[in-house]
Coordinates of C-alpha atoms in Angstrom, one line a residue:
M1 CA -41.0 28.5 20.0
R2 CA -40.3 28.0 16.3
F3 CA -39.8 30.2 11.1
S4 CA -37.7 33.7 0.5
H5 CA -35.5 30.5 1.4
A6 CA -37.6 27.4 1.8
S7 CA -35.0 24.9 0.9
K8 CA -34.9 23.3 4.3
A9 CA -38.6 23.9 5.3
V10 CA -40.2 20.7 6.3
A11 CA -43.7 19.4 5.5
L12 CA -45.2 17.9 8.7
T13 CA -46.1 14.4 7.8
A14 CA -47.6 11.7 9.9
A15 CA -45.5 9.1 8.2
L16 CA -41.9 8.5 9.2
A17 CA -42.8 5.6 11.5
L18 CA -44.9 7.8 13.8
T19 CA -48.2 6.1 13.2
L20 CA -50.4 7.0 16.2
S21 CA -54.0 6.1 16.7
A22 CA -55.3 8.9 14.6
C23 CA -54.3 12.4 13.4
G24 CA -57.4 14.1 14.6
G25 CA -61.0 13.7 15.6
G26 CA -62.7 15.8 13.0
S27 CA -59.4 17.5 12.1
A28 CA -61.3 20.6 13.0
E29 CA -62.8 22.9 10.5
T30 CA -60.9 24.5 7.6
P31 CA -59.5 27.8 8.7
E32 CA -61.1 30.9 7.3
G33 CA -59.5 32.0 4.1
E34 CA -59.4 28.3 2.9
G35 CA -63.1 27.9 2.1
S36 CA -64.7 27.5 5.5
E37 CA -67.7 29.4 6.7
A38 CA -66.5 32.2 9.0
G39 CA -67.1 31.7 12.7
D40 CA -67.6 34.4 15.3
T41 CA -64.6 36.6 14.9
S42 CA -65.4 38.7 18.0
Y43 CA -65.2 35.7 20.3
V44 CA -62.3 35.7 22.9
V45 CA -60.7 32.3 23.0
T46 CA -59.4 30.8 26.3
A47 CA -56.3 28.6 26.2
N48 CA -54.0 26.9 28.7
T49 CA -50.5 28.0 29.5
T50 CA -47.9 28.0 32.3
E51 CA -46.5 31.1 33.9
P52 CA -43.7 32.5 31.7
Q53 CA -40.3 32.1 33.3
N54 CA -39.2 35.7 32.6
G55 CA -40.4 39.0 31.3
L56 CA -41.5 38.9 27.7
L57 CA -38.4 39.9 25.9
P58 CA -37.7 38.1 22.6
A59 CA -34.1 37.2 23.4
N60 CA -34.9 36.0 26.9
T61 CA -37.8 33.7 26.2
N62 CA -36.9 30.1 25.6
E63 CA -39.7 28.1 27.3
V64 CA -43.2 27.2 26.2
G65 CA -45.1 29.4 28.7
G66 CA -43.6 32.5 27.3
G67 CA -43.2 31.2 23.8
R68 CA -47.0 30.7 23.3
V69 CA -47.5 34.4 24.0
M70 CA -44.5 35.8 22.3
D71 CA -45.4 34.2 19.0
L72 CA -48.6 36.2 19.0
L73 CA -47.3 39.5 20.3
F74 CA -44.4 39.7 17.9
T75 CA -43.7 38.9 14.2
G76 CA -40.4 38.8 12.5
L77 CA -39.0 38.7 9.0
V78 CA -40.6 35.3 8.4
S79 CA -43.1 33.0 10.1
Y80 CA -44.1 29.4 9.7
T81 CA -47.1 27.8 8.2
A82 CA -49.0 24.9 9.8
D83 CA -46.8 22.4 7.9
G84 CA -43.5 24.2 8.8
K85 CA -42.9 26.1 5.6
T86 CA -41.5 29.6 5.8
Q87 CA -43.6 32.6 4.7
N88 CA -42.6 36.2 4.5
E89 CA -43.9 38.5 7.3
L90 CA -41.9 41.7 7.5
A91 CA -39.3 40.6 4.9
E92 CA -39.7 42.1 1.5
S93 CA -36.7 40.0 0.5
I94 CA -33.8 38.1 2.0
E95 CA -31.0 37.8 -0.6
T96 CA -27.5 36.3 -0.7
T97 CA -25.1 35.1 -3.3
D98 CA -22.7 33.2 -1.0
S99 CA -24.8 32.2 2.1
Q100 CA -22.5 34.4 4.3
N101 CA -23.5 37.9 3.4
Y102 CA -27.3 38.7 3.4
T103 CA -29.2 41.8 2.4
I104 CA -32.6 42.0 4.1
K105 CA -35.3 44.4 3.0
I106 CA -38.3 44.9 5.2
K107 CA -41.8 46.1 4.1
S108 CA -42.3 49.8 4.5
G109 CA -45.1 51.3 6.6
Q110 CA -45.1 48.6 9.3
T111 CA -45.6 49.7 13.0
F112 CA -45.6 48.3 16.5
S113 CA -48.9 48.2 18.4
D114 CA -48.2 51.7 19.9
G115 CA -47.8 53.2 16.4
S116 CA -44.0 53.6 16.4
P117 CA -42.4 52.5 13.1
V118 CA -40.7 49.1 12.5
T119 CA -37.5 49.9 10.8
A120 CA -34.3 48.1 9.9
A121 CA -32.8 49.5 13.1
S122 CA -35.6 47.8 15.1
F123 CA -34.0 44.4 14.1
V124 CA -30.4 45.4 14.3
D125 CA -30.8 47.0 17.7
A126 CA -32.8 44.1 19.0
W127 CA -30.3 41.5 17.8
N128 CA -27.4 43.5 19.3
F129 CA -29.2 43.7 22.6
G130 CA -29.9 40.0 22.6
A131 CA -26.3 39.1 21.8
A132 CA -24.5 41.4 24.3
A133 CA -23.2 39.7 27.4
K134 CA -24.1 42.6 29.6
N135 CA -27.8 42.0 28.9
A136 CA -27.6 38.3 29.9
Q137 CA -30.3 37.1 27.5
L138 CA -31.0 33.3 27.4
N139 CA -31.3 33.3 23.6
S140 CA -28.0 35.1 23.0
Y141 CA -26.5 31.9 21.5
F142 CA -28.8 32.3 18.5
F143 CA -26.7 35.2 17.3
E144 CA -23.3 33.4 17.5
S145 CA -23.2 33.0 13.7
I146 CA -23.0 36.8 13.2
K147 CA -19.6 38.4 12.8
G148 CA -18.6 40.1 16.0
F149 CA -20.7 38.0 18.3
D150 CA -17.6 36.7 20.0
K151 CA -16.6 40.2 21.1
V152 CA -20.0 41.4 22.4
S153 CA -20.7 38.1 24.2
A154 CA -17.4 37.7 25.9
E155 CA -17.6 37.7 29.7
K156 CA -17.5 41.3 31.1
S157 CA -17.5 42.7 27.6
T158 CA -18.9 46.3 27.4
E159 CA -19.3 46.2 23.6
D160 CA -22.9 46.0 22.4
K161 CA -22.7 46.1 18.6
M162 CA -21.9 43.2 16.3
E163 CA -19.8 44.3 13.4
G164 CA -21.7 41.9 11.1
L165 CA -24.9 44.0 11.4
K166 CA -25.2 47.2 9.4
V167 CA -28.3 49.5 8.8
V168 CA -28.3 50.7 5.2
D169 CA -31.5 52.7 5.4
D170 CA -34.9 52.6 7.1
T171 CA -36.0 49.4 5.3
T172 CA -32.6 47.7 4.6
F173 CA -29.9 46.1 6.7
T174 CA -27.1 43.7 6.0
V175 CA -25.9 40.6 7.9
E176 CA -22.4 39.2 7.6
L177 CA -21.9 35.7 9.1
N178 CA -18.6 34.2 10.3
Q179 CA -19.0 31.5 7.6
P180 CA -21.5 30.5 5.0
E181 CA -24.7 29.1 6.6
S182 CA -27.4 28.1 4.1
D183 CA -30.1 27.7 6.7
F184 CA -29.7 31.1 8.3
P185 CA -32.9 32.5 6.7
L186 CA -34.9 29.6 8.1
R187 CA -34.1 30.7 11.7
L188 CA -35.5 34.2 11.3
G189 CA -39.0 33.4 12.4
Y190 CA -37.8 32.3 15.9
T191 CA -38.6 34.5 18.9
A192 CA -35.0 35.6 19.4
F193 CA -35.0 37.4 16.0
M194 CA -38.0 39.6 16.6
P195 CA -37.7 43.4 16.3
L196 CA -38.0 45.8 19.3
P197 CA -39.2 49.4 19.5
E198 CA -36.8 52.0 20.9
A199 CA -38.9 52.1 24.1
A200 CA -37.6 48.6 25.0
F201 CA -34.1 49.6 25.6
A202 CA -34.8 52.4 28.1
D203 CA -36.0 49.9 30.8
P204 CA -35.9 46.3 29.5
K205 CA -37.2 44.8 32.7
A206 CA -40.3 47.1 32.7
F207 CA -40.8 46.5 29.0
G208 CA -40.9 42.7 29.6
E209 CA -43.9 43.2 31.9
T210 CA -45.8 45.3 29.4
P211 CA -44.2 44.5 26.0
I212 CA -45.0 46.5 22.8
G213 CA -45.0 44.1 19.9
N214 CA -45.9 44.1 16.2
G215 CA -47.7 40.7 15.9
P216 CA -51.4 39.9 15.5
Y217 CA -52.1 40.5 19.2
K218 CA -51.1 42.9 21.9
L219 CA -50.8 42.2 25.7
T220 CA -53.4 44.1 27.7
E221 CA -53.2 42.4 31.1
W222 CA -50.7 40.0 32.8
N223 CA -52.0 38.8 36.2
H224 CA -49.0 36.7 37.3
D225 CA -49.8 33.0 37.9
T226 CA -53.4 33.6 36.8
N227 CA -53.7 34.7 33.2
L228 CA -52.4 36.8 30.3
K229 CA -55.0 38.6 28.2
L230 CA -54.3 39.4 24.6
D231 CA -56.4 41.8 22.4
V232 CA -56.3 41.9 18.6
N233 CA -53.6 44.3 17.2
E234 CA -55.6 46.2 14.6
S235 CA -52.4 47.6 13.1
Y236 CA -51.0 44.2 12.2
D237 CA -51.1 43.5 8.5
G238 CA -49.6 40.1 7.7
P239 CA -50.6 36.5 6.9
R240 CA -51.6 35.6 10.6
K241 CA -54.5 38.0 11.1
A242 CA -56.7 37.2 14.1
Q243 CA -60.0 35.4 13.3
N244 CA -61.2 36.0 16.9
G245 CA -61.6 38.8 19.4
G246 CA -58.5 37.9 21.5
I247 CA -56.8 35.2 23.5
D248 CA -57.1 34.8 27.3
F249 CA -54.3 32.5 28.4
K250 CA -55.1 30.8 31.7
V251 CA -52.2 29.7 33.9
Y252 CA -52.9 26.2 35.2
Q253 CA -50.9 24.4 37.9
S254 CA -52.4 21.1 36.8
T255 CA -53.4 19.8 33.3
D256 CA -56.0 17.7 35.1
S257 CA -57.8 20.9 36.2
A258 CA -57.4 22.3 32.7
Y259 CA -58.9 19.2 31.2
Q260 CA -62.0 19.4 33.5
D261 CA -62.4 23.0 32.4
L262 CA -62.2 21.9 28.7
V263 CA -64.8 19.1 29.1
S264 CA -67.1 21.6 30.8
N265 CA -66.5 24.2 28.1
N266 CA -64.8 26.6 30.5
L267 CA -61.6 26.3 28.5
D268 CA -61.5 26.5 24.7
V269 CA -58.2 25.0 23.8
L270 CA -55.9 22.5 25.6
D271 CA -52.6 21.5 24.0
Q272 CA -51.8 18.7 26.5
I273 CA -54.2 16.0 27.6
P274 CA -53.2 14.6 31.0
P275 CA -52.2 10.9 31.1
S276 CA -55.2 10.2 33.4
Q277 CA -57.5 11.1 30.5
L278 CA -55.7 9.6 27.6
A279 CA -57.8 6.5 27.6
S280 CA -61.0 8.4 27.4
F281 CA -60.3 11.9 25.9
Q282 CA -61.4 10.9 22.4
S283 CA -64.8 9.6 23.6
D284 CA -65.1 12.6 26.0
L285 CA -64.5 15.1 23.2
G286 CA -66.3 13.5 20.2
D287 CA -64.6 14.9 17.2
R288 CA -62.9 17.8 19.0
W289 CA -59.4 16.3 19.5
V290 CA -56.0 15.8 17.8
N291 CA -53.4 13.2 18.2
S292 CA -50.5 13.8 15.8
P293 CA -46.7 13.8 15.8
Y294 CA -44.8 17.1 16.0
A295 CA -41.2 18.4 16.1
G296 CA -40.5 17.7 19.7
N297 CA -38.9 15.2 22.1
A298 CA -38.6 14.3 25.8
T299 CA -35.2 13.8 27.5
I300 CA -33.6 13.6 30.9
T301 CA -30.6 15.7 31.7
I302 CA -28.1 14.8 34.3
P303 CA -25.8 17.8 34.3
G304 CA -22.0 17.5 33.9
Y305 CA -21.4 19.7 36.9
L306 CA -22.5 16.9 39.3
D307 CA -20.0 14.7 41.1
H308 CA -19.8 11.3 39.3
F309 CA -21.4 12.7 36.2
K310 CA -18.7 15.1 34.9
Q311 CA -17.7 14.6 31.3
G312 CA -15.3 11.8 30.9
E313 CA -15.3 8.0 31.3
E314 CA -17.1 7.7 34.6
G315 CA -19.8 10.2 33.8
N316 CA -20.4 8.7 30.3
L317 CA -20.7 5.2 31.8
R318 CA -23.2 6.3 34.4
R319 CA -25.3 8.1 31.9
A320 CA -25.2 5.1 29.6
A321 CA -26.2 2.9 32.5
I322 CA -29.2 5.1 33.3
S323 CA -30.2 5.2 29.6
Q324 CA -30.1 1.4 29.2
A325 CA -31.9 0.9 32.6
I326 CA -35.1 2.6 31.3
D327 CA -37.8 0.5 29.6
R328 CA -39.2 3.3 27.5
Q329 CA -41.8 1.3 25.7
L330 CA -43.3 0.1 29.0
I331 CA -43.6 3.7 30.2
I332 CA -45.1 4.8 26.9
D333 CA -47.7 2.0 27.1
K334 CA -48.6 2.5 30.8
V335 CA -48.4 6.3 31.1
Y336 CA -49.3 7.5 27.6
Q337 CA -51.5 4.7 26.3
G338 CA -49.0 4.0 23.5
G339 CA -49.2 7.6 22.3
K340 CA -45.4 8.2 22.0
V341 CA -42.6 6.6 20.0
I342 CA -39.2 5.6 21.4
A343 CA -36.5 8.0 20.6
K344 CA -33.6 6.6 18.5
E345 CA -31.6 9.9 18.4
F346 CA -31.7 13.5 19.6
T347 CA -34.0 15.2 17.1
A348 CA -37.5 14.3 15.8
P349 CA -38.7 12.2 12.8
V350 CA -40.7 15.0 11.3
I351 CA -37.6 17.0 10.6
E352 CA -35.9 16.8 7.2
G353 CA -32.7 14.8 7.4
Y354 CA -33.8 12.6 10.3
S355 CA -32.1 9.2 10.6
D356 CA -33.0 6.3 12.8
S357 CA -29.6 4.6 12.3
I358 CA -27.1 6.7 14.1
P359 CA -24.1 4.6 15.1
G360 CA -24.0 4.1 18.8
S361 CA -27.8 4.4 19.3
E362 CA -28.0 1.0 20.9
V363 CA -27.3 2.9 24.2
L364 CA -30.9 4.1 23.9
A365 CA -32.3 0.6 24.0
F366 CA -33.5 -1.1 27.2
N367 CA -30.9 -3.6 28.4
A368 CA -30.8 -4.2 32.1
E369 CA -27.7 -6.4 32.0
A370 CA -25.7 -3.8 30.0
A371 CA -26.9 -1.1 32.4
K372 CA -25.7 -3.0 35.5
K373 CA -22.3 -3.6 33.8
A374 CA -21.8 0.0 32.8
W375 CA -22.7 1.2 36.4
A376 CA -20.2 -1.3 37.8
D377 CA -17.5 -0.2 35.4
A378 CA -18.1 3.4 36.6
D379 CA -17.8 2.2 40.2
A380 CA -14.4 0.8 39.4
I381 CA -13.3 4.3 38.5
S382 CA -14.9 6.0 41.4
A383 CA -17.3 4.2 43.8
W384 CA -20.9 5.4 44.1
D385 CA -22.0 5.7 47.7
S386 CA -24.9 3.2 48.0
S387 CA -26.7 5.5 50.4
A388 CA -26.5 8.4 48.0
E389 CA -29.7 9.7 46.4
L390 CA -30.1 10.3 42.7
S391 CA -33.0 12.6 42.2
I392 CA -34.8 13.4 38.9
G393 CA -36.7 16.7 39.1
Y394 CA -40.0 17.4 37.3
N395 CA -42.6 20.1 37.3
V396 CA -46.1 19.1 38.5
D397 CA -47.9 21.5 36.2
G398 CA -47.0 19.5 33.1
A399 CA -49.0 16.7 31.7
G400 CA -47.6 13.3 32.5
N401 CA -44.4 14.5 34.2
K402 CA -45.1 13.0 37.6
E403 CA -46.2 9.7 36.2
Y404 CA -43.3 9.1 33.8
V405 CA -40.5 10.4 36.2
E406 CA -41.8 8.2 39.0
A407 CA -41.8 5.3 36.5
V408 CA -38.2 6.1 35.5
V409 CA -36.9 6.3 39.1
N410 CA -38.6 3.0 39.9
Q411 CA -36.8 1.3 37.0
L412 CA -33.5 2.8 38.1
K413 CA -34.0 1.4 41.6
N414 CA -34.9 -2.0 40.2
N415 CA -32.3 -2.2 37.4
L416 CA -29.3 -0.4 39.0
G417 CA -30.0 -1.0 42.7
I418 CA -29.6 2.7 43.5
N419 CA -31.6 5.1 45.6
A420 CA -33.3 7.0 42.8
V421 CA -36.1 9.4 43.8
A422 CA -38.6 11.7 41.9
K423 CA -38.2 15.3 43.0
P424 CA -41.3 17.5 42.3
F425 CA -41.3 21.3 41.6
S426 CA -44.5 23.2 42.0
S427 CA -44.2 24.9 38.6
F428 CA -42.2 24.8 35.3
K429 CA -41.0 28.3 36.2
E430 CA -39.6 27.1 39.6
L431 CA -37.9 24.2 37.9
R432 CA -36.4 26.3 35.1
E433 CA -35.1 28.9 37.5
Q434 CA -33.1 26.3 39.4
V435 CA -31.9 24.7 36.1
V436 CA -30.8 28.1 34.8
N437 CA -29.1 29.0 38.1
R438 CA -27.2 25.7 38.0
S439 CA -28.5 24.8 41.5
M440 CA -30.0 21.4 40.7
T441 CA -28.6 18.6 42.9
G442 CA -29.6 15.8 40.5
G443 CA -31.1 15.1 37.1
F444 CA -34.2 16.7 35.7
R445 CA -36.8 16.2 33.0
T446 CA -36.1 18.1 29.8
G447 CA -37.6 18.2 26.3
W448 CA -37.6 20.4 23.2
Q449 CA -40.2 21.9 21.1
A450 CA -38.5 23.0 17.9
D451 CA -38.0 26.7 17.3
Y452 CA -37.6 26.3 13.6
P453 CA -37.7 23.2 11.4
S454 CA -34.0 22.0 11.3
L455 CA -31.9 19.3 12.8
Y456 CA -29.5 22.0 13.9
N457 CA -32.1 23.6 16.2
F458 CA -32.2 20.4 18.3
L459 CA -28.4 20.0 18.3
G460 CA -26.8 23.4 18.4
A461 CA -29.2 25.1 20.8
L462 CA -29.1 22.3 23.3
Y463 CA -25.6 20.9 23.2
G464 CA -23.4 23.5 21.6
T465 CA -20.7 24.9 23.9
G466 CA -22.2 27.9 25.7
A467 CA -25.7 27.6 24.1
G468 CA -28.5 29.2 26.1
S469 CA -30.5 26.0 26.4
N470 CA -27.5 23.8 27.2
D471 CA -28.8 22.9 30.6
G472 CA -26.1 20.3 31.4
D473 CA -23.1 22.6 30.5
Y474 CA -22.0 20.1 27.9
S475 CA -19.0 21.0 25.9
N476 CA -17.2 18.9 23.2
A477 CA -14.9 20.6 20.7
D478 CA -15.3 17.8 18.1
F479 CA -19.1 18.1 18.4
D480 CA -18.9 21.9 17.9
A481 CA -16.7 21.5 14.9
K482 CA -19.0 19.0 13.3
L483 CA -21.9 21.3 13.8
K484 CA -20.0 24.1 12.2
E485 CA -19.3 21.8 9.2
G486 CA -23.0 21.0 8.9
L487 CA -23.9 24.7 8.9
A488 CA -21.5 25.4 6.1
A489 CA -22.9 22.8 3.9
T490 CA -24.3 24.1 0.6
D491 CA -27.3 21.8 0.4
P492 CA -29.7 20.4 3.0
A493 CA -28.8 16.7 2.4
S494 CA -25.1 17.3 3.0
G495 CA -25.8 19.3 6.1
A496 CA -28.1 16.6 7.5
T497 CA -25.3 14.0 7.0
L498 CA -22.9 16.1 9.0
F499 CA -25.4 16.9 11.7
N500 CA -26.1 13.2 12.1
E501 CA -22.4 12.5 12.3
A502 CA -22.4 15.0 15.2
Q503 CA -25.0 12.8 16.9
E504 CA -22.6 9.9 17.0
I505 CA -20.6 12.0 19.4
L506 CA -23.7 12.6 21.5
M507 CA -24.3 8.9 21.7
K508 CA -21.0 8.5 23.5
D509 CA -21.3 11.4 25.8
L510 CA -25.1 11.5 26.4
P511 CA -25.4 15.1 27.5
A512 CA -29.1 14.3 27.8
I513 CA -30.9 10.9 27.7
P514 CA -33.4 10.7 24.8
L515 CA -36.7 9.0 25.9
W516 CA -39.4 9.4 23.2
Y517 CA -40.7 11.6 20.4
Q518 CA -43.6 13.8 21.2
A519 CA -47.1 13.9 19.8
V520 CA -49.6 16.6 20.4
Q521 CA -52.7 15.2 22.1
G522 CA -55.0 18.1 22.6
G523 CA -58.7 19.1 22.4
W524 CA -61.0 22.0 22.1
S525 CA -64.4 23.0 23.4
D526 CA -67.9 23.2 21.8
N527 CA -67.5 27.0 21.7
V528 CA -64.9 27.2 19.0
S529 CA -64.2 26.2 15.4
N530 CA -61.3 26.3 12.9
V531 CA -58.9 24.7 15.4
E532 CA -55.6 23.5 13.9
F533 CA -52.3 22.5 15.5
G534 CA -49.0 23.4 13.8
W535 CA -45.8 21.5 12.9
N536 CA -44.4 22.2 16.3
G537 CA -47.5 21.1 18.3
V538 CA -48.7 24.6 19.0
P539 CA -52.3 25.6 18.2
L540 CA -52.7 28.2 15.5
Y541 CA -54.4 30.5 18.0
N542 CA -55.0 33.3 15.5
E543 CA -57.1 31.1 13.2
I544 CA -59.6 29.9 15.9
S545 CA -63.1 31.5 15.8
G546 CA -66.1 31.2 18.0
K547 CA -69.1 29.3 16.8

């Protein structure tokens, strides 16, 4: 999911109190182009994934199953290196004098995989399509900074063009924001900002099934719930050229099954080791593994539309009680073999500006007595029916979800004396559909893999009023105002201070309950070389070669 202005780009570092057992077995081989011996560039790499929730449209893809694929099918103005720095892709230049008005020039002669040209209009039309309310795109929130977004995104609006976007010529367009935002260029490598060919707008639903992109690969086959096959896009001419003959993404319902395929060399790359194998995966795989922090976290969301959990004093007390009733370290030790680090706020330590000293963060510490008191104080406002069930939903096709959610509900039973239950969903897609449709009857597991390296991406996209990934329907005007202040800051340090002040509000409201920071624990087969995982925990699929 995901990213010249590099002022806020982050270098992925294994410091920042995230010392895990190791950062990689053999750290894989050096990718081609950096001094390694080239592997078999005709080899088709197999990799794990989950079924994408929706058709593959840039502005409607906001989960990892679709994100893995979209990042290879499309390329934008910039992309992100392994350590999270921005690099130009289609951008010739991104210029501004005031951080509010941007002039963007794209490289000439670029094409989509069907040969149609990539022009300035390819970006402007795609962004307008993504923002317009009538198209109901999940990532529409990412365009809210652009002047005119409020009009095109208004409910029942028929307008479909933001006044802040103007095509100057085939290779130039301008962007006017509502206010100065110094990190705007950093966002432009995220999926939502990809260009689209004219063919996409004639029938977006059909296009999503057979997308035409401009990235290092092209989709040749999508067998739903089975696999997605990607061939090399020979017309791609950028920094992420394929060092293999294609990627075959296999859809797995269980990471245990994927792991067995990995060990038997029937799967080449796995980006999630199941908890059942964490104690042995390093010895199983020899030097073909990685264990390293990345820009991601795990949370539990109990939406504000549920009775007893609406925003306000009672809901805040109940969420605080649940947070303090969870012994995070015990779960980390038992389920993940110590391979996670307790969350102390809502972002991730590998992001520039991170602070582990947010006022109010004691609500994230295990304290059974404080949890009982908070729950009792909530009961004094509106009594909880002792026979009522509080469910926590999870998808069974994700590594460790069953184990940790069951551990959480057991702790809620023991520490709060309530009827907490784990509620399984057969797939991530099924869970996300109910979450997006607001049909959940209890809480559910959530988490975030950064789209671009910024504190704001964890805060605005998840908790801003009306944000596409705001699964709990949280809304707080003071929080929104503080985010706006942070975006307008002229330097990264000032912006980070304001974003962390916004987190103080989140500590009181707990729109989600932070659990721990993520680490990528993955592995690869004997068949491949040049395997590297990026700043956001995603394998750099294009750099992998056969042996």
